[in-house]
PDB file of C-alpha atoms in Angstrom:
ATOM      1  CA  MET A   1     -13.001 -11.461  -9.093  1.00 37.00           C
ATOM      2  CA  GLY A   2     -12.996  -9.778  -5.678  1.00 40.00           C
ATOM      3  CA  LEU A   3     -11.124 -10.849  -2.563  1.00 38.00           C
ATOM      4  CA  ARG A   4     -14.166 -12.469  -0.998  1.00 41.00           C
ATOM      5  CA  ASP A   5     -14.858 -14.385  -4.217  1.00 44.00           C
ATOM      6  CA  ALA A   6     -11.272 -15.504  -4.406  1.00 41.00           C
ATOM      7  CA  VAL A   7     -11.253 -16.741  -0.830  1.00 39.00           C
ATOM      8  CA  SER A   8     -14.605 -18.452  -1.361  1.00 40.00           C
ATOM      9  CA  GLU A   9     -13.146 -20.221  -4.361  1.00 40.00           C
ATOM     10  CA  TRP A  10     -10.210 -21.447  -2.255  1.00 36.00           C
ATOM     11  CA  LEU A  11     -12.585 -22.590   0.489  1.00 33.00           C
ATOM     12  CA  GLY A  12     -14.485 -24.658  -2.026  1.00 33.00           C
ATOM     13  CA  GLY A  13     -11.463 -26.903  -2.499  1.00 34.00           C
ATOM     14  CA  GLU A  14      -9.818 -29.464  -0.299  1.00 33.00           C
ATOM     15  CA  ASP A  15      -7.997 -26.799   1.732  1.00 36.00           C
ATOM     16  CA  GLY A  16     -11.305 -25.490   3.063  1.00 34.00           C
ATOM     17  CA  GLU A  17     -12.704 -28.835   4.208  1.00 34.00           C
ATOM     18  CA  THR A  18     -11.030 -29.006   7.602  1.00 33.00           C
ATOM     19  CA  THR A  19     -13.245 -28.616  10.643  1.00 37.00           C
ATOM     20  CA  PRO A  20     -12.280 -25.621  12.855  1.00 40.00           C
ATOM     21  CA  LYS A  21     -12.209 -25.885  16.643  1.00 45.00           C
ATOM     22  CA  GLU A  22     -15.080 -24.400  18.613  1.00 44.00           C
ATOM     23  CA  GLY A  23     -15.134 -20.603  18.254  1.00 48.00           C
ATOM     24  CA  GLU A  24     -12.673 -20.636  15.350  1.00 51.00           C
ATOM     25  CA  ARG A  25     -13.161 -19.887  11.686  1.00 69.00           C
ATOM     26  CA  PRO A  26     -10.928 -21.182   8.860  1.00 90.00           C
ATOM     27  CA  ALA A  27      -8.152 -18.675   8.259  1.00 92.00           C
ATOM     28  CA  LEU A  28      -9.202 -17.977   4.658  1.00 90.00           C
ATOM     29  CA  GLU A  29     -12.798 -17.355   5.675  1.00 94.00           C
ATOM     30  CA  LEU A  30     -11.630 -15.007   8.400  1.00 96.00           C
ATOM     31  CA  ALA A  31      -9.391 -13.207   5.893  1.00 96.00           C
ATOM     32  CA  ALA A  32     -12.406 -12.527   3.663  1.00 94.00           C
ATOM     33  CA  GLU A  33     -14.421 -11.283   6.616  1.00 96.00           C
ATOM     34  CA  ILE A  34     -11.631  -8.886   7.697  1.00 97.00           C
ATOM     35  CA  ALA A  35     -11.341  -7.549   4.140  1.00 96.00           C
ATOM     36  CA  ALA A  36     -15.083  -6.997   3.853  1.00 96.00           C
ATOM     37  CA  ASN A  37     -15.574  -5.384   7.260  1.00 96.00           C
ATOM     38  CA  PRO A  38     -12.737  -2.918   7.965  1.00 96.00           C
ATOM     39  CA  GLN A  39     -12.317  -1.415  11.388  1.00 97.00           C
ATOM     40  CA  THR A  40     -10.848   2.103  11.555  1.00 98.00           C
ATOM     41  CA  ILE A  41      -9.998   4.914  13.911  1.00 98.00           C
ATOM     42  CA  THR A  42      -9.221   8.566  13.257  1.00 98.00           C
ATOM     43  CA  LEU A  43      -5.672   9.580  14.208  1.00 98.00           C
ATOM     44  CA  ARG A  44      -4.689  12.851  15.833  1.00 95.00           C
ATOM     45  CA  ASP A  45      -3.843  14.401  12.469  1.00 95.00           C
ATOM     46  CA  GLY A  46      -7.190  13.374  10.910  1.00 97.00           C
ATOM     47  CA  ARG A  47      -5.951  10.372   8.945  1.00 98.00           C
ATOM     48  CA  ARG A  48      -7.897   7.104   9.039  1.00 98.00           C
ATOM     49  CA  LEU A  49      -6.066   4.029  10.320  1.00 98.00           C
ATOM     50  CA  GLY A  50      -7.349   0.556   9.491  1.00 98.00           C
ATOM     51  CA  TYR A  51      -6.866  -2.379  11.793  1.00 98.00           C
ATOM     52  CA  ALA A  52      -8.169  -5.875  12.547  1.00 98.00           C
ATOM     53  CA  GLU A  53      -8.629  -7.861  15.758  1.00 98.00           C
ATOM     54  CA  VAL A  54      -8.338 -11.624  16.002  1.00 98.00           C
ATOM     55  CA  GLY A  55      -7.778 -14.190  18.711  1.00 97.00           C
ATOM     56  CA  ASP A  56      -9.159 -14.055  22.213  1.00 97.00           C
ATOM     57  CA  SER A  57     -11.078 -10.770  22.667  1.00 95.00           C
ATOM     58  CA  ASP A  58     -10.660 -11.105  26.454  1.00 96.00           C
ATOM     59  CA  GLY A  59      -6.961 -12.018  26.305  1.00 97.00           C
ATOM     60  CA  ASP A  60      -3.772 -10.057  26.848  1.00 97.00           C
ATOM     61  CA  PRO A  61      -3.143  -7.668  23.935  1.00 98.00           C
ATOM     62  CA  LEU A  62      -0.418  -8.029  21.341  1.00 98.00           C
ATOM     63  CA  VAL A  63       0.003  -5.467  18.532  1.00 98.00           C
ATOM     64  CA  LEU A  64       1.018  -7.195  15.297  1.00 98.00           C
ATOM     65  CA  PHE A  65       2.737  -5.437  12.380  1.00 98.00           C
ATOM     66  CA  HIS A  66       2.238  -6.992   8.952  1.00 98.00           C
ATOM     67  CA  GLY A  67       4.807  -7.587   6.233  1.00 97.00           C
ATOM     68  CA  PHE A  68       5.100  -6.165   2.717  1.00 96.00           C
ATOM     69  CA  PRO A  69       2.984  -5.749   0.722  1.00 95.00           C
ATOM     70  CA  ASN A  70       0.394  -6.880   3.268  1.00 96.00           C
ATOM     71  CA  SER A  71      -2.495  -5.442   5.232  1.00 98.00           C
ATOM     72  CA  ARG A  72      -4.672  -6.020   8.293  1.00 98.00           C
ATOM     73  CA  VAL A  73      -5.898  -9.219   6.567  1.00 98.00           C
ATOM     74  CA  PHE A  74      -2.566 -10.786   7.501  1.00 97.00           C
ATOM     75  CA  ALA A  75      -3.857 -11.083  11.073  1.00 98.00           C
ATOM     76  CA  ALA A  76      -6.133 -13.942  10.018  1.00 98.00           C
ATOM     77  CA  ALA A  77      -3.106 -16.242   9.888  1.00 97.00           C
ATOM     78  CA  PHE A  78      -2.620 -15.816  13.661  1.00 97.00           C
ATOM     79  CA  ASP A  79      -6.152 -16.309  14.904  1.00 97.00           C
ATOM     80  CA  GLU A  80      -5.675 -19.954  15.870  1.00 96.00           C
ATOM     81  CA  VAL A  81      -2.424 -19.501  17.806  1.00 97.00           C
ATOM     82  CA  ALA A  82      -3.795 -16.367  19.473  1.00 98.00           C
ATOM     83  CA  ARG A  83      -6.847 -18.297  20.729  1.00 97.00           C
ATOM     84  CA  GLU A  84      -4.690 -21.110  21.980  1.00 96.00           C
ATOM     85  CA  GLU A  85      -2.447 -18.703  23.868  1.00 97.00           C
ATOM     86  CA  GLY A  86      -5.276 -16.470  25.095  1.00 97.00           C
ATOM     87  CA  VAL A  87      -4.012 -13.425  23.200  1.00 98.00           C
ATOM     88  CA  ARG A  88      -6.010 -10.529  21.733  1.00 98.00           C
ATOM     89  CA  VAL A  89      -4.226  -9.567  18.499  1.00 98.00           C
ATOM     90  CA  VAL A  90      -4.564  -5.990  17.241  1.00 98.00           C
ATOM     91  CA  ALA A  91      -3.160  -5.587  13.714  1.00 98.00           C
ATOM     92  CA  PRO A  92      -2.959  -2.048  12.307  1.00 98.00           C
ATOM     93  CA  GLU A  93      -2.101  -1.446   8.668  1.00 98.00           C
ATOM     94  CA  ARG A  94       0.394   1.217   7.769  1.00 98.00           C
ATOM     95  CA  PRO A  95      -0.466   4.454   5.913  1.00 98.00           C
ATOM     96  CA  GLY A  96      -1.731   3.777   2.372  1.00 98.00           C
ATOM     97  CA  PHE A  97      -2.067   0.045   2.926  1.00 98.00           C
ATOM     98  CA  GLY A  98      -5.595  -1.391   2.865  1.00 97.00           C
ATOM     99  CA  VAL A  99      -8.032   1.200   4.165  1.00 98.00           C
ATOM    100  CA  SER A 100      -5.465   3.330   6.016  1.00 98.00           C
ATOM    101  CA  ASP A 101      -5.097   6.794   4.535  1.00 98.00           C
ATOM    102  CA  PRO A 102      -1.789   7.487   2.780  1.00 98.00           C
ATOM    103  CA  ASP A 103       0.947   9.686   4.291  1.00 97.00           C
ATOM    104  CA  PRO A 104       3.479  10.250   1.495  1.00 94.00           C
ATOM    105  CA  ASP A 105       5.976  12.071   3.697  1.00 95.00           C
ATOM    106  CA  ARG A 106       6.072   9.559   6.543  1.00 97.00           C
ATOM    107  CA  THR A 107       9.201   8.098   8.047  1.00 97.00           C
ATOM    108  CA  LEU A 108       9.818   4.941  10.095  1.00 98.00           C
ATOM    109  CA  THR A 109       9.846   6.963  13.329  1.00 98.00           C
ATOM    110  CA  ASP A 110       6.383   8.369  12.660  1.00 98.00           C
ATOM    111  CA  TRP A 111       4.771   4.969  13.158  1.00 98.00           C
ATOM    112  CA  PRO A 112       4.920   4.769  16.970  1.00 98.00           C
ATOM    113  CA  ALA A 113       2.649   7.826  17.258  1.00 98.00           C
ATOM    114  CA  ASP A 114       0.014   6.100  15.110  1.00 98.00           C
ATOM    115  CA  VAL A 115       0.326   2.974  17.316  1.00 98.00           C
ATOM    116  CA  ALA A 116      -0.060   5.090  20.430  1.00 98.00           C
ATOM    117  CA  ASP A 117      -3.244   6.657  19.053  1.00 98.00           C
ATOM    118  CA  LEU A 118      -4.651   3.204  18.311  1.00 98.00           C
ATOM    119  CA  ALA A 119      -3.712   1.942  21.760  1.00 98.00           C
ATOM    120  CA  ASP A 120      -5.405   4.971  23.346  1.00 98.00           C
ATOM    121  CA  GLU A 121      -8.576   4.353  21.349  1.00 97.00           C
ATOM    122  CA  LEU A 122      -8.668   0.688  22.346  1.00 98.00           C
ATOM    123  CA  GLY A 123      -7.749   1.298  25.968  1.00 97.00           C
ATOM    124  CA  LEU A 124      -4.361  -0.466  25.844  1.00 97.00           C
ATOM    125  CA  GLU A 125      -2.019   0.937  28.481  1.00 95.00           C
ATOM    126  CA  THR A 126       1.019  -1.345  27.945  1.00 97.00           C
ATOM    127  CA  PHE A 127       1.423  -4.057  25.338  1.00 98.00           C
ATOM    128  CA  PRO A 128       4.008  -6.119  23.405  1.00 98.00           C
ATOM    129  CA  VAL A 129       4.610  -5.662  19.712  1.00 98.00           C
ATOM    130  CA  LEU A 130       5.455  -8.275  17.073  1.00 98.00           C
ATOM    131  CA  GLY A 131       6.772  -7.336  13.643  1.00 98.00           C
ATOM    132  CA  VAL A 132       6.849  -9.927  10.863  1.00 98.00           C
ATOM    133  CA  SER A 133       9.142  -9.469   7.847  1.00 98.00           C
ATOM    134  CA  ALA A 134       8.762  -5.811   6.764  1.00 98.00           C
ATOM    135  CA  GLY A 135       6.888  -5.221   9.993  1.00 98.00           C
ATOM    136  CA  GLY A 136      10.125  -5.861  11.911  1.00 98.00           C
ATOM    137  CA  PRO A 137      11.540  -2.327  11.638  1.00 98.00           C
ATOM    138  CA  TYR A 138       8.239  -0.925  12.928  1.00 98.00           C
ATOM    139  CA  ALA A 139       8.374  -3.204  15.987  1.00 98.00           C
ATOM    140  CA  VAL A 140      11.936  -2.013  16.656  1.00 98.00           C
ATOM    141  CA  ALA A 141      10.830   1.611  16.266  1.00 98.00           C
ATOM    142  CA  CYS A 142       8.093   1.101  18.851  1.00 98.00           C
ATOM    143  CA  ALA A 143      10.536  -0.587  21.226  1.00 98.00           C
ATOM    144  CA  ALA A 144      12.815   2.434  20.916  1.00 98.00           C
ATOM    145  CA  LEU A 145      10.273   5.238  21.008  1.00 97.00           C
ATOM    146  CA  LEU A 146       7.310   3.812  22.966  1.00 97.00           C
ATOM    147  CA  ASP A 147       9.330   2.182  25.725  1.00 91.00           C
ATOM    148  CA  GLN A 148       6.946   3.496  28.388  1.00 93.00           C
ATOM    149  CA  ARG A 149       4.113   1.533  26.794  1.00 97.00           C
ATOM    150  CA  VAL A 150       5.758  -1.310  24.882  1.00 98.00           C
ATOM    151  CA  ASP A 151       6.917  -3.882  27.442  1.00 96.00           C
ATOM    152  CA  ARG A 152       8.234  -6.519  25.043  1.00 98.00           C
ATOM    153  CA  ALA A 153       9.129  -6.636  21.364  1.00 98.00           C
ATOM    154  CA  GLY A 154       9.478  -9.475  18.866  1.00 98.00           C
ATOM    155  CA  VAL A 155      10.775  -9.621  15.300  1.00 98.00           C
ATOM    156  CA  VAL A 156      10.172 -12.627  13.050  1.00 98.00           C
ATOM    157  CA  CYS A 157      12.409 -12.655   9.932  1.00 98.00           C
ATOM    158  CA  GLY A 158      12.339  -8.870   9.951  1.00 98.00           C
ATOM    159  CA  LEU A 159      14.192  -6.453   7.696  1.00 98.00           C
ATOM    160  CA  GLY A 160      17.255  -4.754   9.179  1.00 98.00           C
ATOM    161  CA  PRO A 161      19.096  -1.527   8.345  1.00 98.00           C
ATOM    162  CA  MET A 162      20.753  -1.376   4.938  1.00 97.00           C
ATOM    163  CA  LYS A 163      24.164  -1.108   6.509  1.00 96.00           C
ATOM    164  CA  SER A 164      23.801  -4.740   7.561  1.00 97.00           C
ATOM    165  CA  VAL A 165      24.035  -6.041   3.972  1.00 97.00           C
ATOM    166  CA  GLY A 166      25.961  -5.418   0.792  1.00 96.00           C
ATOM    167  CA  LEU A 167      25.043  -3.196  -2.144  1.00 94.00           C
ATOM    168  CA  ARG A 168      23.289  -5.986  -4.097  1.00 94.00           C
ATOM    169  CA  GLU A 169      20.790  -6.515  -1.314  1.00 95.00           C
ATOM    170  CA  ARG A 170      20.191  -2.777  -0.997  1.00 96.00           C
ATOM    171  CA  LEU A 171      19.409  -2.039  -4.658  1.00 94.00           C
ATOM    172  CA  TRP A 172      15.655  -2.689  -4.571  1.00 94.00           C
ATOM    173  CA  TYR A 173      15.232  -0.309  -1.626  1.00 95.00           C
ATOM    174  CA  TYR A 174      17.591   2.330  -3.090  1.00 95.00           C
ATOM    175  CA  SER A 175      15.724   2.254  -6.401  1.00 94.00           C
ATOM    176  CA  ALA A 176      12.543   3.338  -4.592  1.00 95.00           C
ATOM    177  CA  ARG A 177      14.408   6.350  -3.211  1.00 93.00           C
ATOM    178  CA  PHE A 178      16.139   7.481  -6.383  1.00 94.00           C
ATOM    179  CA  VAL A 179      14.125   6.053  -9.303  1.00 95.00           C
ATOM    180  CA  PRO A 180      10.634   5.355  -7.864  1.00 93.00           C
ATOM    181  CA  PRO A 181       9.023   4.647 -11.309  1.00 94.00           C
ATOM    182  CA  VAL A 182      11.248   1.563 -11.608  1.00 91.00           C
ATOM    183  CA  THR A 183      10.022   0.290  -8.254  1.00 91.00           C
ATOM    184  CA  GLU A 184       6.406   1.017  -9.182  1.00 91.00           C
ATOM    185  CA  LEU A 185       6.807  -0.914 -12.413  1.00 91.00           C
ATOM    186  CA  GLY A 186       8.246  -3.879 -10.534  1.00 88.00           C
ATOM    187  CA  LEU A 187       5.385  -3.797  -8.036  1.00 89.00           C
ATOM    188  CA  TRP A 188       2.837  -3.509 -10.835  1.00 89.00           C
ATOM    189  CA  LEU A 189       4.270  -6.503 -12.693  1.00 83.00           C
ATOM    190  CA  GLY A 190       4.332  -8.585  -9.511  1.00 80.00           C
ATOM    191  CA  GLY A 191       0.801  -7.536  -8.601  1.00 79.00           C
ATOM    192  CA  ARG A 192      -0.493  -8.307 -12.082  1.00 80.00           C
ATOM    193  CA  LYS A 193       0.894 -11.812 -11.849  1.00 76.00           C
ATOM    194  CA  ALA A 194      -0.645 -12.313  -8.385  1.00 77.00           C
ATOM    195  CA  LEU A 195      -4.065 -11.143  -9.516  1.00 77.00           C
ATOM    196  CA  ALA A 196      -4.091 -12.973 -12.863  1.00 79.00           C
ATOM    197  CA  ASP A 197      -3.649 -16.505 -11.512  1.00 83.00           C
ATOM    198  CA  ARG A 198      -3.452 -16.977  -7.757  1.00 84.00           C
ATOM    199  CA  GLU A 199      -2.443 -20.615  -7.744  1.00 89.00           C
ATOM    200  CA  ALA A 200       0.266 -20.000 -10.385  1.00 88.00           C
ATOM    201  CA  PHE A 201       1.539 -17.079  -8.305  1.00 88.00           C
ATOM    202  CA  LEU A 202       1.724 -19.224  -5.137  1.00 92.00           C
ATOM    203  CA  ASP A 203       3.464 -21.998  -7.092  1.00 91.00           C
ATOM    204  CA  SER A 204       5.971 -19.454  -8.389  1.00 89.00           C
ATOM    205  CA  MET A 205       6.645 -18.201  -4.883  1.00 91.00           C
ATOM    206  CA  ALA A 206       7.101 -21.791  -3.681  1.00 93.00           C
ATOM    207  CA  GLU A 207       9.464 -22.652  -6.489  1.00 92.00           C
ATOM    208  CA  ASN A 208      11.705 -19.659  -5.810  1.00 89.00           C
ATOM    209  CA  ALA A 209      11.743 -19.936  -2.059  1.00 91.00           C
ATOM    210  CA  ALA A 210      13.799 -22.054   0.341  1.00 93.00           C
ATOM    211  CA  PRO A 211      12.777 -25.732   0.280  1.00 95.00           C
ATOM    212  CA  ALA A 212      11.138 -25.467   3.690  1.00 97.00           C
ATOM    213  CA  ASP A 213       8.963 -22.586   2.408  1.00 96.00           C
ATOM    214  CA  ALA A 214       7.447 -24.417  -0.587  1.00 96.00           C
ATOM    215  CA  PRO A 215       4.662 -26.309   1.270  1.00 96.00           C
ATOM    216  CA  VAL A 216       3.901 -23.229   3.384  1.00 96.00           C
ATOM    217  CA  TRP A 217       3.351 -21.076   0.314  1.00 94.00           C
ATOM    218  CA  ARG A 218       0.963 -23.688  -1.076  1.00 94.00           C
ATOM    219  CA  GLY A 219      -0.873 -24.038   2.237  1.00 94.00           C
ATOM    220  CA  ASP A 220      -3.263 -21.829   4.167  1.00 93.00           C
ATOM    221  CA  LEU A 221      -0.589 -19.424   5.366  1.00 95.00           C
ATOM    222  CA  GLY A 222       0.542 -18.691   1.819  1.00 95.00           C
ATOM    223  CA  LYS A 223      -3.043 -18.129   0.716  1.00 94.00           C
ATOM    224  CA  VAL A 224      -3.753 -15.777   3.585  1.00 96.00           C
ATOM    225  CA  VAL A 225      -0.587 -13.837   2.745  1.00 95.00           C
ATOM    226  CA  HIS A 226      -1.791 -13.584  -0.862  1.00 94.00           C
ATOM    227  CA  ALA A 227      -5.222 -12.352   0.242  1.00 94.00           C
ATOM    228  CA  SER A 228      -3.445  -9.810   2.436  1.00 95.00           C
ATOM    229  CA  MET A 229      -1.376  -8.678  -0.555  1.00 94.00           C
ATOM    230  CA  VAL A 230      -4.496  -8.153  -2.662  1.00 93.00           C
ATOM    231  CA  GLU A 231      -6.051  -5.957   0.037  1.00 96.00           C
ATOM    232  CA  SER A 232      -2.837  -3.951   0.570  1.00 95.00           C
ATOM    233  CA  ARG A 233      -3.155  -2.114  -2.751  1.00 93.00           C
ATOM    234  CA  ARG A 234      -6.895  -2.328  -3.393  1.00 92.00           C
ATOM    235  CA  HIS A 235      -7.830   1.145  -2.093  1.00 94.00           C
ATOM    236  CA  HIS A 236      -4.813   3.397  -2.668  1.00 96.00           C
ATOM    237  CA  GLY A 237      -2.823   1.781  -5.451  1.00 94.00           C
ATOM    238  CA  LEU A 238       0.940   1.371  -5.616  1.00 95.00           C
ATOM    239  CA  ASP A 239       2.287   4.743  -4.490  1.00 96.00           C
ATOM    240  CA  PRO A 240       2.149   3.896  -0.786  1.00 96.00           C
ATOM    241  CA  LEU A 241       4.049   0.698  -1.472  1.00 96.00           C
ATOM    242  CA  VAL A 242       6.789   2.647  -3.205  1.00 96.00           C
ATOM    243  CA  THR A 243       6.889   5.074  -0.246  1.00 97.00           C
ATOM    244  CA  GLU A 244       7.417   2.183   2.180  1.00 97.00           C
ATOM    245  CA  THR A 245      10.104   0.554   0.035  1.00 97.00           C
ATOM    246  CA  ALA A 246      11.983   3.852   0.064  1.00 97.00           C
ATOM    247  CA  ILE A 247      11.654   4.080   3.848  1.00 97.00           C
ATOM    248  CA  PHE A 248      13.551   0.817   4.215  1.00 97.00           C
ATOM    249  CA  GLY A 249      16.341   2.214   2.023  1.00 97.00           C
ATOM    250  CA  ARG A 250      16.924   5.152   4.379  1.00 97.00           C
ATOM    251  CA  GLU A 251      18.560   5.419   7.756  1.00 96.00           C
ATOM    252  CA  TRP A 252      16.131   4.309  10.425  1.00 97.00           C
ATOM    253  CA  GLY A 253      16.761   7.296  12.741  1.00 96.00           C
ATOM    254  CA  ILE A 254      16.819   4.986  15.774  1.00 96.00           C
ATOM    255  CA  ASP A 255      19.563   4.359  18.306  1.00 97.00           C
ATOM    256  CA  LEU A 256      19.466   0.569  18.504  1.00 98.00           C
ATOM    257  CA  GLY A 257      21.952   0.596  21.317  1.00 97.00           C
ATOM    258  CA  ALA A 258      19.592   2.558  23.539  1.00 96.00           C
ATOM    259  CA  ILE A 259      16.741   0.015  23.347  1.00 98.00           C
ATOM    260  CA  ASP A 260      16.099  -1.408  26.804  1.00 97.00           C
ATOM    261  CA  VAL A 261      12.847  -3.218  26.088  1.00 97.00           C
ATOM    262  CA  PRO A 262      13.257  -7.043  26.146  1.00 98.00           C
ATOM    263  CA  THR A 263      13.436  -8.035  22.459  1.00 98.00           C
ATOM    264  CA  TRP A 264      13.315 -11.442  20.806  1.00 98.00           C
ATOM    265  CA  LEU A 265      14.368 -12.257  17.268  1.00 98.00           C
ATOM    266  CA  TRP A 266      13.514 -15.283  15.133  1.00 98.00           C
ATOM    267  CA  TYR A 267      15.168 -15.879  11.752  1.00 98.00           C
ATOM    268  CA  GLY A 268      15.675 -18.702   9.259  1.00 98.00           C
ATOM    269  CA  LYS A 269      19.185 -19.231   7.911  1.00 97.00           C
ATOM    270  CA  GLU A 270      17.792 -20.381   4.542  1.00 97.00           C
ATOM    271  CA  ASP A 271      15.617 -17.258   4.092  1.00 97.00           C
ATOM    272  CA  THR A 272      15.767 -16.019   0.493  1.00 94.00           C
ATOM    273  CA  VAL A 273      13.651 -12.910   1.204  1.00 95.00           C
ATOM    274  CA  VAL A 274      15.340 -11.311   4.223  1.00 97.00           C
ATOM    275  CA  PRO A 275      19.103 -11.921   4.480  1.00 96.00           C
ATOM    276  CA  THR A 276      20.170 -13.597   7.711  1.00 97.00           C
ATOM    277  CA  ALA A 277      22.773 -10.863   8.042  1.00 98.00           C
ATOM    278  CA  MET A 278      19.990  -8.425   8.922  1.00 98.00           C
ATOM    279  CA  GLY A 279      18.978 -10.554  11.893  1.00 98.00           C
ATOM    280  CA  LEU A 280      22.597 -10.973  12.994  1.00 98.00           C
ATOM    281  CA  TYR A 281      23.052  -7.203  12.854  1.00 98.00           C
ATOM    282  CA  LEU A 282      19.993  -6.538  15.012  1.00 98.00           C
ATOM    283  CA  ALA A 283      21.111  -9.248  17.456  1.00 98.00           C
ATOM    284  CA  ASP A 284      24.471  -7.523  17.817  1.00 98.00           C
ATOM    285  CA  GLU A 285      23.176  -3.929  18.021  1.00 98.00           C
ATOM    286  CA  ILE A 286      20.148  -4.318  20.341  1.00 98.00           C
ATOM    287  CA  PRO A 287      21.487  -4.856  23.887  1.00 98.00           C
ATOM    288  CA  THR A 288      18.383  -6.720  25.052  1.00 98.00           C
ATOM    289  CA  ALA A 289      18.105  -8.988  22.016  1.00 98.00           C
ATOM    290  CA  ASP A 290      17.590 -12.729  22.470  1.00 98.00           C
ATOM    291  CA  ALA A 291      18.038 -14.266  19.004  1.00 98.00           C
ATOM    292  CA  HIS A 292      17.102 -17.655  17.617  1.00 98.00           C
ATOM    293  CA  PHE A 293      18.206 -18.783  14.145  1.00 98.00           C
ATOM    294  CA  TYR A 294      16.602 -21.867  12.585  1.00 98.00           C
ATOM    295  CA  PRO A 295      19.269 -23.668  10.525  1.00 97.00           C
ATOM    296  CA  ASP A 296      16.968 -25.195   7.848  1.00 96.00           C
ATOM    297  CA  LEU A 297      14.077 -22.731   7.617  1.00 98.00           C
ATOM    298  CA  GLY A 298      13.291 -19.980   5.138  1.00 97.00           C
ATOM    299  CA  HIS A 299      10.932 -17.023   5.330  1.00 97.00           C
ATOM    300  CA  LEU A 300       7.349 -18.258   5.665  1.00 97.00           C
ATOM    301  CA  SER A 301       8.463 -21.461   7.294  1.00 98.00           C
ATOM    302  CA  THR A 302      10.090 -19.412  10.031  1.00 98.00           C
ATOM    303  CA  VAL A 303       6.809 -17.493  10.537  1.00 97.00           C
ATOM    304  CA  GLU A 304       4.965 -20.811  10.804  1.00 97.00           C
ATOM    305  CA  ARG A 305       7.486 -22.392  13.186  1.00 97.00           C
ATOM    306  CA  ALA A 306       8.059 -19.338  15.400  1.00 97.00           C
ATOM    307  CA  GLU A 307       4.475 -18.132  15.896  1.00 97.00           C
ATOM    308  CA  ALA A 308       3.655 -20.230  18.989  1.00 97.00           C
ATOM    309  CA  ASP A 309       7.009 -19.420  20.600  1.00 97.00           C
ATOM    310  CA  ALA A 310       6.605 -15.714  19.827  1.00 98.00           C
ATOM    311  CA  PHE A 311       3.116 -15.500  21.284  1.00 98.00           C
ATOM    312  CA  ALA A 312       4.074 -17.467  24.420  1.00 97.00           C
ATOM    313  CA  THR A 313       7.191 -15.350  24.914  1.00 98.00           C
ATOM    314  CA  LEU A 314       5.595 -11.966  24.327  1.00 98.00           C
ATOM    315  CA  CYS A 315       2.396 -12.723  26.276  1.00 97.00           C
ATOM    316  CA  PRO A 316       3.538 -15.038  29.093  1.00 91.00           C
TER     317      PRO A 316
END
């Protein structure tokens, strides 16, 4: 069953029976449309970069960086809030994810150049960036290296440098660096489970997440995240996912103390995916950071709670 079929199946149930506001499409329907109709540009080195646009096409731009293992389809989850706030969301997918061409030798600090190429193509002079989960380090990289173009930066439950946590929390990322077949096997097993039975996968995610995350995983946001995960590996397989996991296990190559772009952080203290210590570390190390920690929220519940605040803050 393809992604569009899967989303159509979801839409046939109770979750798809809500009536959207004028000009809106249900998030799952939009996710299927984004997957079926990729937008791309050619970067300066000849690679193809995939991206999606949602929200208000005439609004102020915001460049959104997806999580892991996600894709441009993730943007569908933010269409409603973007329309309400009058924001044009541009959501590129990283090398090897979705339709973006792989770049096996890439580093975290290579990403801002890709973002600059996309901004040039779309006529964006200055813009804020928002990184969600694994997209967080990429937002920080843009704040550090594109400070002439990035005027604000936001991170929602984003990964931090490995030095912010203990060895146990680092092992998954270190394994991708030193024993990549182990990481690939883990990703394959997780992907197999997600593809075999979507509802069972979402139930499993809900059962193993923070209590506040459970209803979010079973709702529209969880289903859009799942659709985004399916698209992330559909064209180029698992190798790019291993590459990215290894990137997070290396030094970032960024001087956090030199960041002078206004930066906002949103984290949930009950997050079982990204340790709160990573957010605390970024809050301490980035001089311009304004951090908010929700005491009772987890990972996806923080995304759901913080989205309106993030959009209003980054695109005032």
